[in-house]
């Protein structure tokens, strides 16, 4: 583990392209196939963020490496095979075989490896082998430039890890898959199966649509309930958030994914709400996390809870805690949170009915619908706060706060912190409560 403290460049061979070269290649590609963004401030409306549905070439489908990780009873986690051979995957064996995975039969893991993002699929099967102590455990994974399209590779990786645990040592399909998807000029419509030899040509595939892993946002909403709005506030405040859970960890990686979507907006401004997802982290990442200003990550290692200098907020299942007293008001559920959660649930129910009803063969696009809900909410929030900042008195009034569906009293700390984080010169007007009135008159 000590060796992991030394961060080594991903591509060690000088003849292989460096990360900067890959970034340049991606930028060149995106210039040729640009994703058009709004040239002016987009009005918040029912259709405002449907621009995210536009088909485009993202460049995120660039696969940098493919690998097989195994558990060796004598050596521990090892990189059994990788392609290209020159790629340096130092530490990926601990990302792909997360702590505690021996307790489950299958799982998947999202993770960040230096400047790249990875997805691996894990499987454990019983074997009649004394040397392997009755169980064979492996993960098959990829590294790519971005994370938003990794789930397109999930089916292929799941099939391949089953192949690797049942008949080890056959890597031809993995090499072929890498050759097909290493070029940014071959965007994914669907990952090819190992048997799809007829689709391995150089012709362009249809452009992709921005999507989210199917069902992840619905599960995210159901899991946290109204507390989703606590996470929403924390994401907008760009806090360091760690989600803890014992294995399986794949669904928790999806919660990281969804939590990062909570802060998105569609305004053409310089406001950067990037939540910096790290996905799965382990003790080998501690030093690196100390250098990161904000992030959202998950772990199976409870020791992180004692490393209070690493995080602002620790989420253990639905229990959200902080060691920072000033954040305590932000972590409290408000009546406004309950009302917005009910509204969000009603929106989904109404859209399902409009789309034909449950069981009618059609359904509302949950992932897009929820993403749009928060994009529009955030756009309205930032527009209102920026309007207050540009006003003569720089005051965010009680009426403005109420118009946002926020609590003028309980959300005051959140709004004050929000203005500070984004450098907006705003004073949040304090609402005088009845208690204050009677106190001053006694």
CSV table of C-alpha atoms in Angstrom, one decimal:
chain,number,residue,atom,x,y,z
A,1,UNK,CA,0.0,0.0,0.0
A,2,UNK,CA,2.9,2.3,0.7
A,3,UNK,CA,3.8,2.3,-3.0
A,4,UNK,CA,0.5,3.8,-3.8
A,5,UNK,CA,1.4,7.1,-2.1
A,6,UNK,CA,3.7,7.8,-5.0
A,7,UNK,CA,1.6,9.0,-7.9
A,8,UNK,CA,3.2,7.8,-11.1
A,9,UNK,CA,2.1,9.1,-14.6
A,10,UNK,CA,-0.5,6.8,-16.1
A,11,UNK,CA,1.4,6.2,-19.3
A,12,UNK,CA,4.9,5.3,-18.4
A,13,UNK,CA,6.3,4.4,-21.8
A,14,UNK,CA,7.5,7.5,-23.6
A,15,UNK,CA,6.3,6.1,-26.9
A,16,UNK,CA,2.7,6.1,-25.7
A,17,UNK,CA,0.6,9.3,-25.8
A,18,UNK,CA,0.7,11.2,-22.5
A,19,UNK,CA,-2.5,12.4,-20.7
A,20,UNK,CA,-2.0,15.9,-22.0
A,21,UNK,CA,-1.9,14.6,-25.6
A,22,UNK,CA,-5.1,12.7,-25.0
A,23,UNK,CA,-6.7,15.9,-23.6
A,24,UNK,CA,-5.5,17.8,-26.7
A,25,UNK,CA,-7.0,15.1,-28.9
A,26,UNK,CA,-10.3,15.3,-27.1
A,27,UNK,CA,-10.3,19.1,-27.5
A,28,UNK,CA,-9.5,18.9,-31.2
A,29,UNK,CA,-12.4,16.4,-31.6
A,30,UNK,CA,-14.8,18.5,-29.6
A,31,UNK,CA,-14.0,21.5,-31.8
A,32,UNK,CA,-14.9,19.5,-34.9
A,33,UNK,CA,-18.1,18.2,-33.3
A,34,UNK,CA,-19.0,21.0,-30.8
A,35,UNK,CA,-21.7,20.7,-28.2
A,36,UNK,CA,-23.7,23.9,-28.6
A,37,UNK,CA,-24.4,25.7,-25.4
A,38,UNK,CA,-26.8,28.6,-24.8
A,39,UNK,CA,-25.3,31.8,-26.0
A,40,UNK,CA,-27.6,33.8,-23.7
A,41,UNK,CA,-29.2,33.2,-20.4
A,42,UNK,CA,-31.9,30.5,-20.8
A,43,UNK,CA,-35.3,31.3,-19.5
A,44,UNK,CA,-36.5,28.8,-16.9
A,45,UNK,CA,-39.3,27.0,-18.5
A,46,UNK,CA,-40.7,23.5,-19.0
A,47,UNK,CA,-38.4,23.0,-22.0
A,48,UNK,CA,-35.4,25.0,-20.9
A,49,UNK,CA,-32.9,22.2,-20.2
A,50,UNK,CA,-34.1,19.8,-22.9
A,51,UNK,CA,-31.0,21.0,-24.8
A,52,UNK,CA,-29.3,18.2,-22.8
A,53,UNK,CA,-31.1,15.7,-24.9
A,54,UNK,CA,-29.3,16.9,-28.1
A,55,UNK,CA,-27.3,14.2,-29.7
A,56,UNK,CA,-23.6,15.1,-29.8
A,57,UNK,CA,-20.1,13.8,-29.7
A,58,UNK,CA,-18.7,14.2,-26.2
A,59,UNK,CA,-15.3,12.6,-26.5
A,60,UNK,CA,-15.9,10.8,-23.2
A,61,UNK,CA,-16.1,7.5,-24.9
A,62,UNK,CA,-12.3,7.4,-25.4
A,63,UNK,CA,-11.1,4.2,-23.8
A,64,UNK,CA,-7.5,4.6,-22.5
A,65,UNK,CA,-7.1,1.1,-21.1
A,66,UNK,CA,-8.8,-2.2,-20.4
A,67,UNK,CA,-7.7,-4.6,-17.6
A,68,UNK,CA,-8.4,-7.7,-15.5
A,69,UNK,CA,-7.8,-7.6,-11.8
A,70,UNK,CA,-7.7,-10.7,-9.6
A,71,UNK,CA,-7.4,-11.7,-6.0
A,72,UNK,CA,-4.3,-13.9,-5.4
A,73,UNK,CA,-4.3,-15.8,-2.2
A,74,UNK,CA,-0.6,-15.2,-1.7
A,75,UNK,CA,-0.1,-11.7,-3.2
A,76,UNK,CA,-3.5,-10.1,-2.6
A,77,UNK,CA,-5.1,-7.9,-5.3
A,78,UNK,CA,-3.1,-8.0,-8.5
A,79,UNK,CA,-3.4,-6.6,-12.1
A,80,UNK,CA,-3.6,-9.9,-14.0
A,81,UNK,CA,-3.7,-8.4,-17.5
A,82,UNK,CA,-3.9,-5.0,-19.1
A,83,UNK,CA,-3.9,-3.4,-22.5
A,84,UNK,CA,-2.0,-1.5,-23.7
A,85,UNK,CA,0.9,-3.3,-22.0
A,86,UNK,CA,2.8,0.0,-21.3
A,87,UNK,CA,-0.1,1.6,-19.4
A,88,UNK,CA,0.7,2.2,-15.7
A,89,UNK,CA,-2.3,1.1,-13.5
A,90,UNK,CA,-0.7,1.5,-10.1
A,91,UNK,CA,-3.4,1.3,-7.5
A,92,UNK,CA,-6.3,0.2,-9.9
A,93,UNK,CA,-6.2,-3.2,-8.3
A,94,UNK,CA,-7.5,-1.7,-5.0
A,95,UNK,CA,-10.1,0.4,-6.8
A,96,UNK,CA,-11.5,-2.5,-8.8
A,97,UNK,CA,-11.5,-5.0,-6.0
A,98,UNK,CA,-12.9,-2.8,-3.2
A,99,UNK,CA,-12.5,-3.6,0.4
A,100,UNK,CA,-15.2,-6.0,1.5
A,101,UNK,CA,-16.2,-7.3,-1.9
A,102,UNK,CA,-15.5,-10.8,-0.8
A,103,UNK,CA,-18.8,-10.7,1.0
A,104,UNK,CA,-20.8,-10.3,-2.2
A,105,UNK,CA,-21.1,-12.4,-5.4
A,106,UNK,CA,-21.3,-9.5,-7.9
A,107,UNK,CA,-20.8,-5.7,-8.0
A,108,UNK,CA,-19.6,-2.8,-10.1
A,109,UNK,CA,-17.5,0.1,-9.2
A,110,UNK,CA,-17.0,3.6,-10.6
A,111,UNK,CA,-13.7,5.3,-9.6
A,112,UNK,CA,-11.3,8.0,-10.6
A,113,UNK,CA,-7.7,7.2,-11.5
A,114,UNK,CA,-5.5,10.3,-11.7
A,115,UNK,CA,-7.2,12.4,-14.4
A,116,UNK,CA,-9.2,9.5,-15.8
A,117,UNK,CA,-12.4,7.7,-14.8
A,118,UNK,CA,-12.9,3.9,-14.6
A,119,UNK,CA,-15.7,1.3,-14.4
A,120,UNK,CA,-15.1,-2.3,-13.4
A,121,UNK,CA,-17.4,-5.2,-12.9
A,122,UNK,CA,-16.7,-7.8,-10.2
A,123,UNK,CA,-17.7,-11.4,-9.7
A,124,UNK,CA,-16.9,-14.2,-7.3
A,125,UNK,CA,-17.6,-17.9,-8.0
A,126,UNK,CA,-16.9,-21.0,-5.9
A,127,UNK,CA,-14.2,-23.3,-7.3
A,128,UNK,CA,-12.8,-26.6,-6.3
A,129,UNK,CA,-9.3,-25.3,-5.8
A,130,UNK,CA,-7.2,-25.5,-2.7
A,131,UNK,CA,-4.8,-22.9,-4.0
A,132,UNK,CA,-7.7,-20.4,-4.5
A,133,UNK,CA,-9.2,-21.4,-1.2
A,134,UNK,CA,-12.5,-22.3,-2.8
A,135,UNK,CA,-13.3,-19.0,-4.4
A,136,UNK,CA,-12.2,-17.1,-7.5
A,137,UNK,CA,-12.6,-13.3,-7.5
A,138,UNK,CA,-11.9,-11.0,-10.5
A,139,UNK,CA,-12.8,-7.6,-11.9
A,140,UNK,CA,-12.8,-6.5,-15.5
A,141,UNK,CA,-12.6,-2.8,-16.2
A,142,UNK,CA,-11.9,0.1,-18.4
A,143,UNK,CA,-10.4,3.6,-18.0
A,144,UNK,CA,-11.8,6.5,-20.1
A,145,UNK,CA,-11.5,10.3,-20.4
A,146,UNK,CA,-14.9,11.0,-18.9
A,147,UNK,CA,-17.5,9.2,-16.7
A,148,UNK,CA,-20.9,10.1,-18.1
A,149,UNK,CA,-20.8,7.4,-20.8
A,150,UNK,CA,-19.1,4.6,-18.8
A,151,UNK,CA,-22.4,2.8,-18.2
A,152,UNK,CA,-22.7,2.1,-21.9
A,153,UNK,CA,-19.9,-0.5,-21.3
A,154,UNK,CA,-21.5,-2.2,-18.4
A,155,UNK,CA,-23.1,-5.1,-20.2
A,156,UNK,CA,-19.9,-6.0,-22.0
A,157,UNK,CA,-17.8,-5.8,-18.8
A,158,UNK,CA,-20.3,-8.0,-16.9
A,159,UNK,CA,-20.1,-10.7,-19.6
A,160,UNK,CA,-16.4,-10.5,-19.7
A,161,UNK,CA,-15.9,-10.9,-16.0
A,162,UNK,CA,-18.1,-14.0,-16.1
A,163,UNK,CA,-15.8,-15.3,-18.9
A,164,UNK,CA,-12.7,-14.5,-16.9
A,165,UNK,CA,-13.8,-16.3,-13.7
A,166,UNK,CA,-15.1,-19.3,-15.6
A,167,UNK,CA,-12.4,-19.7,-18.2
A,168,UNK,CA,-9.4,-17.5,-17.2
A,169,UNK,CA,-6.6,-16.5,-19.5
A,170,UNK,CA,-8.6,-15.5,-22.7
A,171,UNK,CA,-8.2,-11.8,-23.4
A,172,UNK,CA,-8.8,-11.6,-27.2
A,173,UNK,CA,-12.3,-10.1,-26.8
A,174,UNK,CA,-11.0,-7.4,-24.5
A,175,UNK,CA,-8.2,-6.4,-26.9
A,176,UNK,CA,-10.7,-6.2,-29.7
A,177,UNK,CA,-13.1,-4.1,-27.7
A,178,UNK,CA,-10.2,-1.7,-26.8
A,179,UNK,CA,-9.2,-1.4,-30.5
A,180,UNK,CA,-12.8,-0.5,-31.4
A,181,UNK,CA,-13.4,2.2,-28.7
A,182,UNK,CA,-9.9,3.7,-28.3
A,183,UNK,CA,-10.7,6.2,-31.1
A,184,UNK,CA,-12.8,9.3,-30.2
A,185,UNK,CA,-14.1,9.2,-33.8
A,186,UNK,CA,-16.2,6.1,-33.1
A,187,UNK,CA,-18.8,7.3,-30.6
A,188,UNK,CA,-20.9,4.7,-28.8
A,189,UNK,CA,-24.5,3.9,-29.7
A,190,UNK,CA,-24.2,0.6,-27.8
A,191,UNK,CA,-21.1,-1.4,-26.8
A,192,UNK,CA,-20.4,-4.3,-29.1
A,193,UNK,CA,-20.7,-7.8,-27.8
A,194,UNK,CA,-17.8,-10.1,-28.0
A,195,UNK,CA,-19.5,-11.9,-30.9
A,196,UNK,CA,-20.3,-8.8,-32.9
A,197,UNK,CA,-17.4,-9.2,-35.3
A,198,UNK,CA,-19.4,-7.7,-38.1
A,199,UNK,CA,-19.7,-4.4,-36.3
A,200,UNK,CA,-15.9,-3.9,-35.9
A,201,UNK,CA,-15.5,-1.7,-39.0
A,202,UNK,CA,-14.3,1.9,-39.1
A,203,UNK,CA,-17.7,3.3,-40.2
A,204,UNK,CA,-19.1,6.0,-37.9
A,205,UNK,CA,-21.7,4.9,-35.4
A,206,UNK,CA,-24.8,7.0,-34.6
A,207,UNK,CA,-24.0,10.0,-32.3
A,208,UNK,CA,-24.9,9.5,-28.6
A,209,UNK,CA,-27.5,11.1,-26.4
A,210,UNK,CA,-26.7,12.4,-22.9
A,211,UNK,CA,-28.2,9.8,-20.6
A,212,UNK,CA,-27.9,8.6,-17.1
A,213,UNK,CA,-27.7,5.0,-15.8
A,214,UNK,CA,-31.3,3.7,-16.1
A,215,UNK,CA,-33.3,4.1,-12.9
A,216,UNK,CA,-30.5,5.5,-10.8
A,217,UNK,CA,-32.2,8.9,-10.1
A,218,UNK,CA,-35.5,7.2,-9.1
A,219,UNK,CA,-33.7,5.0,-6.7
A,220,UNK,CA,-31.7,7.9,-5.4
A,221,UNK,CA,-34.9,9.9,-4.7
A,222,UNK,CA,-36.7,7.0,-3.0
A,223,UNK,CA,-33.6,6.2,-0.9
A,224,UNK,CA,-33.1,9.7,0.6
A,225,UNK,CA,-36.7,11.0,0.4
A,226,UNK,CA,-37.0,14.7,1.4
A,227,UNK,CA,-33.3,14.6,2.5
A,228,UNK,CA,-32.4,14.8,-1.1
A,229,UNK,CA,-32.8,18.6,-0.6
A,230,UNK,CA,-30.2,18.5,2.2
A,231,UNK,CA,-27.8,17.0,-0.3
A,232,UNK,CA,-28.9,19.5,-2.9
A,233,UNK,CA,-27.9,22.4,-0.6
A,234,UNK,CA,-24.6,20.7,0.2
A,235,UNK,CA,-23.8,20.1,-3.5
A,236,UNK,CA,-24.5,23.8,-4.3
A,237,UNK,CA,-22.2,24.8,-1.5
A,238,UNK,CA,-19.5,22.7,-3.0
A,239,UNK,CA,-18.8,20.7,0.2
A,240,UNK,CA,-16.6,17.6,0.5
A,241,UNK,CA,-19.0,14.8,0.9
A,242,UNK,CA,-18.3,11.1,1.6
A,243,UNK,CA,-21.0,8.5,1.3
A,244,UNK,CA,-20.3,5.3,3.3
A,245,UNK,CA,-21.8,1.9,2.7
A,246,UNK,CA,-20.7,-1.7,3.1
A,247,UNK,CA,-20.6,-3.6,-0.2
A,248,UNK,CA,-22.2,-3.8,-2.7
A,249,UNK,CA,-20.9,-0.3,-3.6
A,250,UNK,CA,-22.1,0.0,-7.1
A,251,UNK,CA,-25.5,1.5,-6.2
A,252,UNK,CA,-23.6,4.0,-3.9
A,253,UNK,CA,-21.5,5.0,-6.9
A,254,UNK,CA,-24.7,5.9,-8.6
A,255,UNK,CA,-25.7,8.0,-5.6
A,256,UNK,CA,-22.5,10.0,-6.1
A,257,UNK,CA,-23.4,10.4,-9.8
A,258,UNK,CA,-26.9,11.6,-8.9
A,259,UNK,CA,-25.7,13.9,-6.1
A,260,UNK,CA,-23.5,15.7,-8.6
A,261,UNK,CA,-26.5,16.3,-10.9
A,262,UNK,CA,-28.3,18.2,-8.1
A,263,UNK,CA,-26.1,21.3,-8.6
A,264,UNK,CA,-26.4,21.7,-12.4
A,265,UNK,CA,-28.0,24.7,-14.0
A,266,UNK,CA,-28.6,26.1,-17.5
A,267,UNK,CA,-27.6,29.7,-17.1
A,268,UNK,CA,-24.9,31.1,-19.4
A,269,UNK,CA,-22.8,32.5,-16.5
A,270,UNK,CA,-19.4,31.9,-15.1
A,271,UNK,CA,-20.9,30.1,-12.0
A,272,UNK,CA,-19.0,26.8,-11.7
A,273,UNK,CA,-21.1,24.3,-9.7
A,274,UNK,CA,-19.1,21.2,-10.6
A,275,UNK,CA,-19.2,18.8,-7.7
A,276,UNK,CA,-16.0,17.0,-8.7
A,277,UNK,CA,-17.1,13.3,-8.4
A,278,UNK,CA,-14.4,11.0,-7.1
A,279,UNK,CA,-16.7,7.9,-6.9
A,280,UNK,CA,-15.1,5.0,-5.0
A,281,UNK,CA,-12.1,5.9,-2.8
A,282,UNK,CA,-10.0,3.9,-0.3
A,283,UNK,CA,-7.3,4.6,2.2
A,284,UNK,CA,-4.7,4.9,-0.6
A,285,UNK,CA,-6.6,8.0,-1.7
A,286,UNK,CA,-6.3,9.9,1.6
A,287,UNK,CA,-3.3,12.0,0.7
A,288,UNK,CA,-4.8,13.0,-2.7
A,289,UNK,CA,-8.2,13.9,-1.1
A,290,UNK,CA,-6.5,16.3,1.3
A,291,UNK,CA,-5.5,18.4,-1.8
A,292,UNK,CA,-9.1,18.6,-3.2
A,293,UNK,CA,-11.2,21.6,-2.5
A,294,UNK,CA,-14.6,20.0,-3.0
A,295,UNK,CA,-15.7,16.5,-4.1
A,296,UNK,CA,-18.4,13.8,-3.7
A,297,UNK,CA,-17.1,10.3,-3.1
A,298,UNK,CA,-18.1,6.9,-1.7
A,299,UNK,CA,-16.3,4.3,0.3
A,300,UNK,CA,-16.7,0.9,1.9
A,301,UNK,CA,-14.0,1.8,4.6
A,302,UNK,CA,-15.5,3.1,7.8
A,303,UNK,CA,-12.1,4.4,8.9
A,304,UNK,CA,-12.9,7.5,6.8
A,305,UNK,CA,-15.3,8.6,9.4
A,306,UNK,CA,-12.4,9.2,11.8
A,307,UNK,CA,-10.5,11.2,9.2
A,308,UNK,CA,-12.5,14.4,9.9
A,309,UNK,CA,-10.0,16.7,8.1
A,310,UNK,CA,-10.9,14.9,4.8
A,311,UNK,CA,-14.6,15.8,4.6
A,312,UNK,CA,-17.3,18.4,5.5
A,313,UNK,CA,-20.1,15.9,5.5
A,314,UNK,CA,-20.3,12.2,6.2
A,315,UNK,CA,-23.3,10.2,4.9
A,316,UNK,CA,-23.9,6.8,6.4
A,317,UNK,CA,-26.9,5.4,4.6
A,318,UNK,CA,-29.6,8.1,5.2
A,319,UNK,CA,-27.8,9.6,8.2
A,320,UNK,CA,-26.2,12.9,7.2
A,321,UNK,CA,-23.7,14.4,9.7
A,322,UNK,CA,-21.1,17.1,9.8
A,323,UNK,CA,-18.3,18.1,12.1
A,324,UNK,CA,-18.7,21.8,11.3
A,325,UNK,CA,-21.1,23.6,13.6
A,326,UNK,CA,-21.8,26.3,11.0
A,327,UNK,CA,-23.3,23.6,8.6
A,328,UNK,CA,-25.7,22.2,11.2
A,329,UNK,CA,-28.6,24.5,10.0
A,330,UNK,CA,-28.0,23.4,6.4
A,331,UNK,CA,-28.5,19.7,7.5
A,332,UNK,CA,-31.9,20.3,9.0
A,333,UNK,CA,-35.0,19.4,7.1
A,334,UNK,CA,-37.5,22.2,6.7
A,335,UNK,CA,-41.1,22.3,5.9
A,336,UNK,CA,-40.1,23.8,2.5
A,337,UNK,CA,-38.0,20.6,1.8
A,338,UNK,CA,-41.0,18.4,2.6
A,339,UNK,CA,-43.2,20.5,0.3
A,340,UNK,CA,-40.7,20.5,-2.6
A,341,UNK,CA,-40.3,16.7,-2.2
A,342,UNK,CA,-44.0,16.3,-2.4
A,343,UNK,CA,-44.1,18.6,-5.4
A,344,UNK,CA,-41.4,16.6,-7.2
A,345,UNK,CA,-43.2,13.3,-6.5
A,346,UNK,CA,-46.4,14.9,-7.8
A,347,UNK,CA,-44.6,16.1,-11.0
A,348,UNK,CA,-43.5,12.5,-11.7
A,349,UNK,CA,-46.9,11.1,-11.0
A,350,UNK,CA,-48.6,13.6,-13.3
A,351,UNK,CA,-46.1,13.0,-16.0
A,352,UNK,CA,-46.6,9.3,-15.8
A,353,UNK,CA,-50.4,9.8,-16.2
A,354,UNK,CA,-49.8,12.2,-19.1
A,355,UNK,CA,-47.5,9.7,-20.8
A,356,UNK,CA,-50.1,7.1,-20.8
A,357,UNK,CA,-50.2,5.8,-17.2
A,358,UNK,CA,-48.4,3.0,-15.5
A,359,UNK,CA,-48.7,-0.2,-17.4
A,360,UNK,CA,-49.8,1.5,-20.6
A,361,UNK,CA,-46.6,0.8,-22.4
A,362,UNK,CA,-45.1,4.3,-22.1
A,363,UNK,CA,-43.5,6.1,-19.2
A,364,UNK,CA,-42.0,9.4,-18.3
A,365,UNK,CA,-38.3,9.8,-18.7
A,366,UNK,CA,-37.4,9.8,-14.9
A,367,UNK,CA,-33.8,10.6,-15.3
A,368,UNK,CA,-34.3,13.5,-17.7
A,369,UNK,CA,-37.3,14.8,-15.7
A,370,UNK,CA,-35.5,14.9,-12.4
A,371,UNK,CA,-32.4,16.4,-13.9
A,372,UNK,CA,-34.5,19.2,-15.5
A,373,UNK,CA,-36.3,19.8,-12.2
A,374,UNK,CA,-33.1,20.6,-10.4
A,375,UNK,CA,-31.6,22.5,-13.4
A,376,UNK,CA,-34.6,24.8,-13.5
A,377,UNK,CA,-34.7,25.2,-9.7
A,378,UNK,CA,-31.0,26.1,-9.6
A,379,UNK,CA,-31.3,28.5,-12.5
A,380,UNK,CA,-34.1,30.3,-10.8
A,381,UNK,CA,-32.1,30.4,-7.5
A,382,UNK,CA,-29.0,31.8,-9.1
A,383,UNK,CA,-30.9,34.3,-11.2
A,384,UNK,CA,-32.7,35.6,-8.1
A,385,UNK,CA,-29.5,35.9,-6.1
A,386,UNK,CA,-27.6,37.6,-8.9
A,387,UNK,CA,-30.5,40.0,-9.3
A,388,UNK,CA,-30.2,40.9,-5.7
A,389,UNK,CA,-26.4,41.3,-6.0
A,390,UNK,CA,-26.9,43.8,-8.9
A,391,UNK,CA,-29.6,45.8,-7.1
A,392,UNK,CA,-28.8,49.1,-5.4
A,393,UNK,CA,-29.0,47.7,-1.8
A,394,UNK,CA,-27.7,44.2,-2.6
A,395,UNK,CA,-30.4,42.7,-0.4
A,396,UNK,CA,-32.1,39.3,-1.0
A,397,UNK,CA,-35.5,40.0,0.4
A,398,UNK,CA,-37.8,37.7,2.3
A,399,UNK,CA,-40.2,37.9,-0.6
A,400,UNK,CA,-37.4,36.8,-3.0
A,401,UNK,CA,-36.6,33.9,-0.8
A,402,UNK,CA,-40.2,32.8,-0.5
A,403,UNK,CA,-40.7,33.0,-4.3
A,404,UNK,CA,-37.9,30.4,-4.6
A,405,UNK,CA,-39.8,28.0,-2.4
A,406,UNK,CA,-37.3,28.4,0.4
A,407,UNK,CA,-37.8,29.1,4.1
A,408,UNK,CA,-36.8,32.7,4.9
A,409,UNK,CA,-35.7,31.7,8.4
A,410,UNK,CA,-34.3,28.2,8.2
A,411,UNK,CA,-32.6,28.7,4.8
A,412,UNK,CA,-30.9,32.0,5.7
A,413,UNK,CA,-27.6,30.3,6.6
A,414,UNK,CA,-27.7,28.3,3.3
A,415,UNK,CA,-28.3,31.4,1.2
A,416,UNK,CA,-25.6,33.4,3.0
A,417,UNK,CA,-23.1,30.6,2.4
A,418,UNK,CA,-24.2,30.3,-1.2
A,419,UNK,CA,-23.6,34.0,-1.9
A,420,UNK,CA,-20.1,33.7,-0.2
A,421,UNK,CA,-19.1,30.5,-2.1
A,422,UNK,CA,-19.9,32.1,-5.5
A,423,UNK,CA,-18.6,35.6,-4.6
A,424,UNK,CA,-21.9,37.4,-4.8
A,425,UNK,CA,-22.3,40.6,-2.8
A,426,UNK,CA,-25.6,39.8,-1.2
A,427,UNK,CA,-27.1,40.3,2.2
A,428,UNK,CA,-29.9,37.9,3.1
A,429,UNK,CA,-32.8,39.8,4.8
A,430,UNK,CA,-33.6,38.4,8.1
A,431,UNK,CA,-37.3,37.7,8.7
A,432,UNK,CA,-38.5,38.8,12.1
A,433,UNK,CA,-40.4,36.0,13.9
A,434,UNK,CA,-43.1,36.4,16.4
A,435,UNK,CA,-40.7,35.2,19.1
A,436,UNK,CA,-38.4,38.2,18.2
A,437,UNK,CA,-41.4,40.6,18.3
A,438,UNK,CA,-42.5,39.5,21.8
A,439,UNK,CA,-38.9,39.4,23.1
A,440,UNK,CA,-38.3,43.0,22.2
A,441,UNK,CA,-41.5,44.1,23.8
A,442,UNK,CA,-40.9,42.4,27.2
